[in-house]
Structure formats: structure tokens, C-alpha cells
Coordinates of C-alpha atoms and ligand atoms in Angstrom, one line a residue:
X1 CA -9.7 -4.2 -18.8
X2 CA -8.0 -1.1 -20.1
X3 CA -7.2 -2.4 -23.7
X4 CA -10.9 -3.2 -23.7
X5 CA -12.5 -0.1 -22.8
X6 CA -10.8 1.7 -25.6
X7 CA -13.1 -0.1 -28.0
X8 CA -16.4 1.8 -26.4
X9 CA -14.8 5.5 -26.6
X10 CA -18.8 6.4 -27.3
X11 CA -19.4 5.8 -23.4
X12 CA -21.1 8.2 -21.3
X13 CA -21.8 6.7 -17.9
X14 CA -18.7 4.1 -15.9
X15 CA -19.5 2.4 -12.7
X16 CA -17.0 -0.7 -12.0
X17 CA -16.6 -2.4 -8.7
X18 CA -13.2 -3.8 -8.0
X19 CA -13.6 -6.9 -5.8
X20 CA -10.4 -8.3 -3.9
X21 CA -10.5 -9.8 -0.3
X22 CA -8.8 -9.1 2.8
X23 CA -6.9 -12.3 1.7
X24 CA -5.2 -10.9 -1.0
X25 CA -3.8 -7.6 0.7
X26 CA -0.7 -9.3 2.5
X27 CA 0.4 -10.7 -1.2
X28 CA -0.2 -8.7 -3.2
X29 CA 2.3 -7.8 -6.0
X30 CA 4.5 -4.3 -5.8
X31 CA 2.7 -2.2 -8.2
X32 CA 4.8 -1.8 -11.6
X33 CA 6.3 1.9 -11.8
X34 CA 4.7 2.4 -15.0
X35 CA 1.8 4.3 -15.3
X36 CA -0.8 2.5 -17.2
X37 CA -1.3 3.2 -20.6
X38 CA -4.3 6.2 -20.9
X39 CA -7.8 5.5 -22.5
X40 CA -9.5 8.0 -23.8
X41 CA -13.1 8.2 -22.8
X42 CA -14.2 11.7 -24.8
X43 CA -17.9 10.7 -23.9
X44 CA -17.7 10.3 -20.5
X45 CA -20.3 12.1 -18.6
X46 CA -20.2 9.6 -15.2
X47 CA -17.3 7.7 -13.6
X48 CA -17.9 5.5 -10.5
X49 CA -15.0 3.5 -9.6
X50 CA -15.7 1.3 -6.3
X51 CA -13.2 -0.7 -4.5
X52 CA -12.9 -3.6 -1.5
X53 CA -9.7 -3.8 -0.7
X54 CA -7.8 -3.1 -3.4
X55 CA -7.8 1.0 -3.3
X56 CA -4.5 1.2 -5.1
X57 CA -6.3 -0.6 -8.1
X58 CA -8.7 2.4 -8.5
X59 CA -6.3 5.0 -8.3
X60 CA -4.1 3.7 -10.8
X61 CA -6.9 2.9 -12.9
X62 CA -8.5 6.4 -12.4
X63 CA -5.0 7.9 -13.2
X64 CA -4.8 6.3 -16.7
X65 CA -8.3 7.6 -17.8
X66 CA -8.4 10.8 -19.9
X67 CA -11.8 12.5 -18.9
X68 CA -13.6 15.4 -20.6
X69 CA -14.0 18.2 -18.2
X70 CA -17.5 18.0 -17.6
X71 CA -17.4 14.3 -16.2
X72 CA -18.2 13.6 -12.5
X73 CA -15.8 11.1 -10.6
X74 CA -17.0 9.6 -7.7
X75 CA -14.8 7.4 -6.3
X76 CA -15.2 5.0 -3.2
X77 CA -12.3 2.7 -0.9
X78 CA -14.2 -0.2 0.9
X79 CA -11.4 -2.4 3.0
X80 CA -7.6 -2.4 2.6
X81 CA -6.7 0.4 5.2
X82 CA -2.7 0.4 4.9
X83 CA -1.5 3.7 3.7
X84 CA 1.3 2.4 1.6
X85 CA -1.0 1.0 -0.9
X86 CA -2.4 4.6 -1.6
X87 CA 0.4 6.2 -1.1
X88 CA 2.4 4.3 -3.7
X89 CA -0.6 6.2 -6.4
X90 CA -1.3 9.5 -4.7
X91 CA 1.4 11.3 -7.3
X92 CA -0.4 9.8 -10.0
X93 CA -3.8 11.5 -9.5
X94 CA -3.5 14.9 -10.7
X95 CA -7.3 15.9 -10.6
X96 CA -7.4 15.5 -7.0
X97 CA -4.4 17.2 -6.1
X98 CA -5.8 20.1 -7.7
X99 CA -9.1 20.5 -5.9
X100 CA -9.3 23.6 -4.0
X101 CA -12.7 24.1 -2.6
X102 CA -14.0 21.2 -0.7
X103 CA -16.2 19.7 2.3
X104 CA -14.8 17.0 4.7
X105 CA -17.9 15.0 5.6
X106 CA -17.5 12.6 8.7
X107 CA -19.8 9.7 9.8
X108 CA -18.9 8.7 13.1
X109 CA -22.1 6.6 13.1
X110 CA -21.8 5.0 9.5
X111 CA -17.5 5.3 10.4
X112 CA -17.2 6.9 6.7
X113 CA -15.3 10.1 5.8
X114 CA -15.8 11.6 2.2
X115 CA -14.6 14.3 0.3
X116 CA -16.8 16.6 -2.3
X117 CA -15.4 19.3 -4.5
X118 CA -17.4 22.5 -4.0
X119 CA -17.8 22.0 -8.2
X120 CA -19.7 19.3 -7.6
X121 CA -16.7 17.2 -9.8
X122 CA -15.1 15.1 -7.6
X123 CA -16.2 12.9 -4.5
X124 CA -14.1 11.1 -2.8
X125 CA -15.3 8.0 -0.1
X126 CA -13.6 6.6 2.2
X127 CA -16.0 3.6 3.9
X128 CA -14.3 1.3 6.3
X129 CA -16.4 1.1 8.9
X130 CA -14.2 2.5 11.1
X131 CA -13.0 5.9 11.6
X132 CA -9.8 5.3 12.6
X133 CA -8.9 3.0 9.6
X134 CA -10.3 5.8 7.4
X135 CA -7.7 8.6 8.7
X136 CA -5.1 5.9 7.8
X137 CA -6.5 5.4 4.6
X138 CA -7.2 9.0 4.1
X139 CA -3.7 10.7 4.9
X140 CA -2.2 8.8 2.0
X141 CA -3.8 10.9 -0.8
X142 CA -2.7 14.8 -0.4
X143 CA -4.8 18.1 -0.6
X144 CA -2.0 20.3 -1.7
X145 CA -4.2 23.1 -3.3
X146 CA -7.2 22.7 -0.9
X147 CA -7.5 26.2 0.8
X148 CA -11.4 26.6 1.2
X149 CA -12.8 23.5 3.8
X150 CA -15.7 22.9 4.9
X151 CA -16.1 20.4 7.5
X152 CA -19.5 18.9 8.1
X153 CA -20.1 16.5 11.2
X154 CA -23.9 15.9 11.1
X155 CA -25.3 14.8 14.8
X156 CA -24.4 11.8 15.9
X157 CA -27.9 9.5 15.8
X158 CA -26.2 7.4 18.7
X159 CA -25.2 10.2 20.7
X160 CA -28.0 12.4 22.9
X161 CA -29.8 15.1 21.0
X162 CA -27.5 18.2 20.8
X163 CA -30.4 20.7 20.9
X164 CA -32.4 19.1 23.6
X165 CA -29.2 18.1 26.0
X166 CA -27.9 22.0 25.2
X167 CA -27.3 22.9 28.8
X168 CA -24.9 19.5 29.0
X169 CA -21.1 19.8 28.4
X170 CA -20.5 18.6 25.2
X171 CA -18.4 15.1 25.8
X172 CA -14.4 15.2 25.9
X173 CA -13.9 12.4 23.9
X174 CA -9.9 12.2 23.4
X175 CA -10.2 8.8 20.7
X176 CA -12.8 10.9 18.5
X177 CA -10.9 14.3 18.3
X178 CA -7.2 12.4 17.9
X179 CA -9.6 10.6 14.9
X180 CA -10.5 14.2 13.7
X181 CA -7.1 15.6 13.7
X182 CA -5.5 13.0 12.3
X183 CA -7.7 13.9 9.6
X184 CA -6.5 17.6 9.1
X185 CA -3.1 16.9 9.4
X186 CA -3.0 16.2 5.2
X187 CA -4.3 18.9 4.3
X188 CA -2.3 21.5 5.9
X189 CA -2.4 24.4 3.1
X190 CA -6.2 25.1 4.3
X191 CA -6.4 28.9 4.9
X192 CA -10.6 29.5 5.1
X193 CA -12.9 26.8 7.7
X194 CA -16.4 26.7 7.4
X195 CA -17.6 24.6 10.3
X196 CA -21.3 22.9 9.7
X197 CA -21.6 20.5 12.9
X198 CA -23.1 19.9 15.7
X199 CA -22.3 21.0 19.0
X200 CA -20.3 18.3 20.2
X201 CA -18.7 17.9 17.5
X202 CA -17.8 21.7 16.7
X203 CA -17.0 21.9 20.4
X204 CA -14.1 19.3 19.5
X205 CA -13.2 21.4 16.3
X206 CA -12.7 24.2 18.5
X207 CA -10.4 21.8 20.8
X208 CA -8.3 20.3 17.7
X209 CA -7.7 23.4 16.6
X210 CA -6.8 25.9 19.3
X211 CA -4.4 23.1 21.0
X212 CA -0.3 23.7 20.2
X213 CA 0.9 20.2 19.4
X214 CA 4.7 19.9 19.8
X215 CA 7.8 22.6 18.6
X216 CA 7.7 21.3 15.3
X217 CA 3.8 21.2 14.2
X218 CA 2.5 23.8 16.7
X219 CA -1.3 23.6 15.2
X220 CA -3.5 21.3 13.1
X221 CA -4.4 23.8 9.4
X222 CA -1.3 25.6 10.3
X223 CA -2.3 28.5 7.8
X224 CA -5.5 29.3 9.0
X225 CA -6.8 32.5 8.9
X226 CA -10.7 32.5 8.4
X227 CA -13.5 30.9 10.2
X228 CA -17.0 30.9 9.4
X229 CA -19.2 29.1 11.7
X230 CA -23.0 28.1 11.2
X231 CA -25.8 27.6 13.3
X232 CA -24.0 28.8 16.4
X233 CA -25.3 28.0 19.9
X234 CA -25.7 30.9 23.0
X235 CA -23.9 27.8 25.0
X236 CA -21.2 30.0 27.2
X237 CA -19.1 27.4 26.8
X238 CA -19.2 27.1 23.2
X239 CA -18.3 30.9 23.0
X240 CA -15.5 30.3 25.6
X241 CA -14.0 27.6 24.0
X242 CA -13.6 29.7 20.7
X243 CA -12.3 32.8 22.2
X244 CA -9.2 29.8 23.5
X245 CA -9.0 28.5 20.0
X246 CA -8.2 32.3 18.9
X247 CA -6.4 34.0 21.8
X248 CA -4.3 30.2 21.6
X249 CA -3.4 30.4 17.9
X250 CA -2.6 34.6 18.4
X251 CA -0.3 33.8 21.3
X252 CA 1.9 31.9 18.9
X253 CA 1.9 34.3 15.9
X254 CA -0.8 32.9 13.6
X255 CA -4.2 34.7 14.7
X256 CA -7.4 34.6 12.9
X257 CA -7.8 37.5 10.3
X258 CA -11.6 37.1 10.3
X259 CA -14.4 35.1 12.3
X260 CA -18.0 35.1 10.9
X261 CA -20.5 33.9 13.3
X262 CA -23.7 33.1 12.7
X263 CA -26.1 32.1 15.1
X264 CA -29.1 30.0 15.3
X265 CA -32.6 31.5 15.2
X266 CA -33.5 33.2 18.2
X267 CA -29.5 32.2 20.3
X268 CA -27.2 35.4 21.0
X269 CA -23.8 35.6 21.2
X270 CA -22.6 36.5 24.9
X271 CA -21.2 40.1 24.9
X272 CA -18.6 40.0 27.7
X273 CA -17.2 36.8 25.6
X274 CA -17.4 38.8 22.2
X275 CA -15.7 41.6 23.3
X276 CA -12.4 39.6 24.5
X277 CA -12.7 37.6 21.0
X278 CA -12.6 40.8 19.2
X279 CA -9.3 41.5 20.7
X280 CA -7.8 38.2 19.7
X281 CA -8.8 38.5 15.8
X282 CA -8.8 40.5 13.4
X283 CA -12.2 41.0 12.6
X284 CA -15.4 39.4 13.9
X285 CA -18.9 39.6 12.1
X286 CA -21.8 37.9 14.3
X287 CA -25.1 37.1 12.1
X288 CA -28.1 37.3 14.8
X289 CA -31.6 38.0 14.9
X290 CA -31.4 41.3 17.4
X291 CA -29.0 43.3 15.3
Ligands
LIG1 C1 -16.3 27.1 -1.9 O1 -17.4 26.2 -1.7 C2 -18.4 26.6 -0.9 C3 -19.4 25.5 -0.6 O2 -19.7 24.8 -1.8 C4 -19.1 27.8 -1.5 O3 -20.1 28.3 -0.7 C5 -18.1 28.9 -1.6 O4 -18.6 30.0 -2.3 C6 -16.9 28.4 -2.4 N1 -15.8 29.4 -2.4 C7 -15.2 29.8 -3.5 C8 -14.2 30.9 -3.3 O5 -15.4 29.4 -4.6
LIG2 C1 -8.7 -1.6 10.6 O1 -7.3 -1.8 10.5 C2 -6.8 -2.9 11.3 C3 -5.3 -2.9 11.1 O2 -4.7 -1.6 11.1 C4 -7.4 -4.2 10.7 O3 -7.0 -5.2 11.5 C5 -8.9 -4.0 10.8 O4 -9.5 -5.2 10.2 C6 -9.4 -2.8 10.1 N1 -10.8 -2.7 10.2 C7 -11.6 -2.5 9.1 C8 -13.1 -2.4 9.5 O5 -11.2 -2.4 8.0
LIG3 C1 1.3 28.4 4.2 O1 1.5 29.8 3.8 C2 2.8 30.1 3.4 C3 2.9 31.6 3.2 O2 1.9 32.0 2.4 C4 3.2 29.3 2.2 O3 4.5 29.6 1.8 C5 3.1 27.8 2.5 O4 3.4 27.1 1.4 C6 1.7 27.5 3.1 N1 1.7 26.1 3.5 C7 0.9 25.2 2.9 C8 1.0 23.9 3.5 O5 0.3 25.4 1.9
LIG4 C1 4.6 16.7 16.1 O1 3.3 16.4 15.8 C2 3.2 15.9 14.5 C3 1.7 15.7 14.2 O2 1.1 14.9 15.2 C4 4.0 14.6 14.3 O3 3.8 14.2 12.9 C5 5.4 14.9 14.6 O4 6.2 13.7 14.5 C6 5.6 15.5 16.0 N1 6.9 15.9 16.2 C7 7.6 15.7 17.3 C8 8.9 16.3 17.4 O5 7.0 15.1 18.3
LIG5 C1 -30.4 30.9 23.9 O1 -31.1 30.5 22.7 C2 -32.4 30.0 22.8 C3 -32.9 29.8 21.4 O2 -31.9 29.1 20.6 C4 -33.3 31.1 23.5 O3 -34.5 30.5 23.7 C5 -32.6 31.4 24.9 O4 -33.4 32.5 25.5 C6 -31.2 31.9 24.6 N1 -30.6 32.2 25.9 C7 -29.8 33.3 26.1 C8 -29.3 33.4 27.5 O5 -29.6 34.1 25.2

């Protein structure tokens, strides 16, 4: 496939679908250690590399293409969950390990988990079908340079309507936040959060990250110092369970440097709650309509 594609080094646009079967995952050959020899594709404006089952296939294949710096990469991982298989690649694949701006989108509904560079570059899809097979899949490819998140958890279509069912407690659902944190945990070097979800699921954020794990990884985004919260509800306990996420992580010697706040139309920020928050960060900004 390679040693063909060198002969159309006038190509712009790149979509291949790689097509293995479940079948083939348990015998499948160790990967050679060699990288693959690189094609140069100087014309390349496009990339879309799809894959069922065989993620490793992709990477290695992705790894061995010399892109100009304008291309867009968009690259998906359908079936074949095992780490190993991604993790024997991750090294190889320089462009992502650079990204530093990004949003985590999650699909609880469509179990899909992506990745978009804030350039608008890279974009990154992980769709099993199942969330927990995606943090599986997920934790095998690093984020070392990744300091600016956003995570985005749109409403659930399956769940009640957040707005409507406000005056509910969000759920506790234990299997959905372990499925969330176990998609932090890679990319620990994340020092700015921009959380764009809905209530329930921001309500979790909140709980994933505010809770001290064990003595050796106290906190989930262990280097976290700004948050920046959208659309944010006048639910007390929404307020509540933010001012434990910060006094939590300030008990143990990491606090938040800076909280921005920014409500939805017309919903205020409780004062009594603010107040206490204030003293657990360094400084907090709310956005709302009255001031
Ligand atoms: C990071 O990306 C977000 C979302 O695309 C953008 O709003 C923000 O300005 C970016 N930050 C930096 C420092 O580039
Ligand atoms: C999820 O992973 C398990 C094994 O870890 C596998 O049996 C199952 O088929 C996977 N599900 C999907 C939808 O890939
Ligand atoms: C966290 O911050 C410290 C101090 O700036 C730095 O040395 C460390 O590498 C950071 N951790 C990660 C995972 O980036
Ligand atoms: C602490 O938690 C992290 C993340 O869940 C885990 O990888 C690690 O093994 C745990 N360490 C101990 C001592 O339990
Ligand atoms: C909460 O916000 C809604 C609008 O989002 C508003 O109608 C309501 O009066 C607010 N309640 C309080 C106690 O601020």
C-alpha cells in the first residue's frame, strides 16, 4: 500500500478504511520494530484513516506519512479495544503527542469519545460502542503536551431533560464517572479545564475531580490550576459540590489559581456559597446577568 502511494505524490484528499475482524485480533502477528518506510505526500490537504479492529494498522500507517502542515488528519478506531495494540505505536506518532489545546468530547449515548485539536488539525475517534472499551482503547495513546482541555459532555438524549428535571439531584452514577476518570488519567499534564456539559454530567466532573484517589495519585489532572465553567446552573447543589472540588484539592496543596464562572441567562450564583469558594481559590470571576 505504501510503495504504491508514492507514485500519486500530487494527492490532495486520503480517506482509506482498514477492514480486519474481531477474528483476526487474537492472531495477529507482533508488529515489526521497524518503522515503516515514509511517503511523502507534499499535496495532501485531507487525511482520513478509518479502522475496524486493526487500530495499530492506522497508527503505524499514519506515522510513516510525511504531511504538509496545512493537512487535516482525522483519524477513527472502530473495534479491537486491547491497549497493547496501540500502545505498541503510541511513540511513533509525533503529531499527536504534540497537541496542546484540545476538547474531549464524550458520547455516552453513541458510547464514542473523540479528540479535536483547538487548530482544527487533528481529530482523533474513538467509536466502540462502548464507553468503557473506549477508555481502554484511549489510555494507550498519550497527551504529554496537552495543557488547555476542554471537555464537552453534551445531554444525554436517554437521560431526563437537564433543564426541565433542574430541581432533581443530578444521578450518582459510580460506572459512568469511573468511565470518565479513567479517561483523564492520560492526560495528566492538563493545567486549564473548560467544562461545556450538562448538569449531570458536570456534576460528575466536579465529583472526579475534587475526590483524593490513593497516597500515590491523590487527584485525576494532577496539575490543575484553572477552571472555566459554561452555562452554569443556580442549582445549590451544583455550587456546593464545586466549592468541595476546590476546598478538597486546597486541603492537599494543589488549589485552584483561578475559577471563571459563567452562568446561564437569567441563573445567579448563590452568595453564601461564593463567598466560602473565594476563600478556597485564588481568584474567582462569576459572568452573570445582575452585575
Ligand atoms: C484553546 O482552545 C480553545 C477552544 O478552541 C480556545 O477558545 C482557546 O483560546 C485556546 N487557547 C489557547 C491558549 O490557544
Ligand atoms: C469490549 O471489550 C471486551 C473485552 O475487553 C470485548 O469482549 C467486547 O466485545 C468489547 N466490546 C466492543 C463493543 O468492542
Ligand atoms: C506538573 O507540573 C510540574 C511543575 O510545573 C512539572 O514538573 C510536571 O512535569 C507536570 N506534570 C505533567 C504530567 O505534566
Ligand atoms: C492509585 O490510583 C491510580 C489511578 O487509579 C492507580 O493507577 C494506582 O495503581 C493506584 N495506586 C495504589 C497504590 O493503589
Ligand atoms: C434560577 O435560574 C432561573 C433561570 O435559569 C431563574 O428563573 C430562577 O429565578 C433562578 N432562581 C434563583 C433562586 O436564583
Amino acid at each position: 500500500m505504501l510503495h504504491n502511494l508514492q507514485n500519486f505524490s500530487l494527492l490532495r484528499m486520503l480517506s482509506i478504511h482498514i477492514v480486519g475482524t474481531a477474528m483476526y485480533q487474537g492472531v495477529h502477528p507482533p508488529p515489526s520494530s521497524d518503522p515503516d518506510p515514509t511517503v511523502k505526500l507534499a499535496h495532501l490537504q485531507n487525511l482520513r484513516l478509518v479502522s475496524a479492529f486493526l487500530p495499530e494498522k492506522i497508527l503505524r500507517f499514519y506515522a510513516s506519512l510525511v504531511l504538509p502542515t496545512t493537512a487535516t488528519v482525522d483519524l477513527r478506531f472502530r473495534g479491537g479495544s486491547t491497549n497493547t495494540r496501540y500502545q505498541e505505536c503510541g511513540p511513533l506518532i509525533n503529531t499527536i503527542q504534540g497537541i496542546d489545546n484540545a476538547t474531549l468530547l464524550l458520547s455516552r449515548a453513541c458510547g464514542t469519545v473523540s479528540v479535536h485539536s483547538a487548530d482544527g488539525k487533528l481529530r482523533l475517534a474513538w467509536e466502540l460502542g462502548n464507553t468503557a472499551n473506549n477508555s481502554i482503547a484511549f489510555s494507550a495513546i498519550t497527551f504529554p503536551a496537552l495543557q488547555r482541555l476542554t471537555v464537552s459532555i453534551p445531554v444525554d438524549p436517554t437521560e431526563p431533560n437537564d433543564r426541565r428535571e433542574r430541581r432533581d439531584l443530578p444521578d450518582y452514577n459510580a460506572e459512568w464517572e469511573a468511565e470518565i476518570s479513567a479517561l483523564l488519567h492520560p492526560i495528566p499534564a492538563v493545567t486549564s479545564l473548560t467544562i461545556d456539559c450538562s448538569l449531570r454530567n458536570r456534576y460528575a466532573l466536579f465529583n472526579i475531580i475534587g475526590r483524593k484517589l490513593n497516597s500515590t495519585t491523590p487527584f485525576v489532572l494532577p496539575n490543575l490550576s484553572s477552571i472555566t465553567i459554561s452555562d452554569f446552573d443556580n442549582h445549590t447543589r451544583s455550587a456546593m459540590q464545586l466549592l468541595f472540588c476546590a476546598r478538597a484539592r486546597a486541603k492537599d496543596g494543589i488549589p485552584l489559581t483561578s475559577l471563571e464562572v459563567r452562568m446561564a441567562p437569567g441563573a445567579v450564583f448563590p452568595k453564601d456559597t461564593l463567598a466560602r469558594l473565594e476563600s478556597a481559590v485564588g481568584t474567582v470571576t462569576v459572568h452573570q446577568d445582575d452585575w
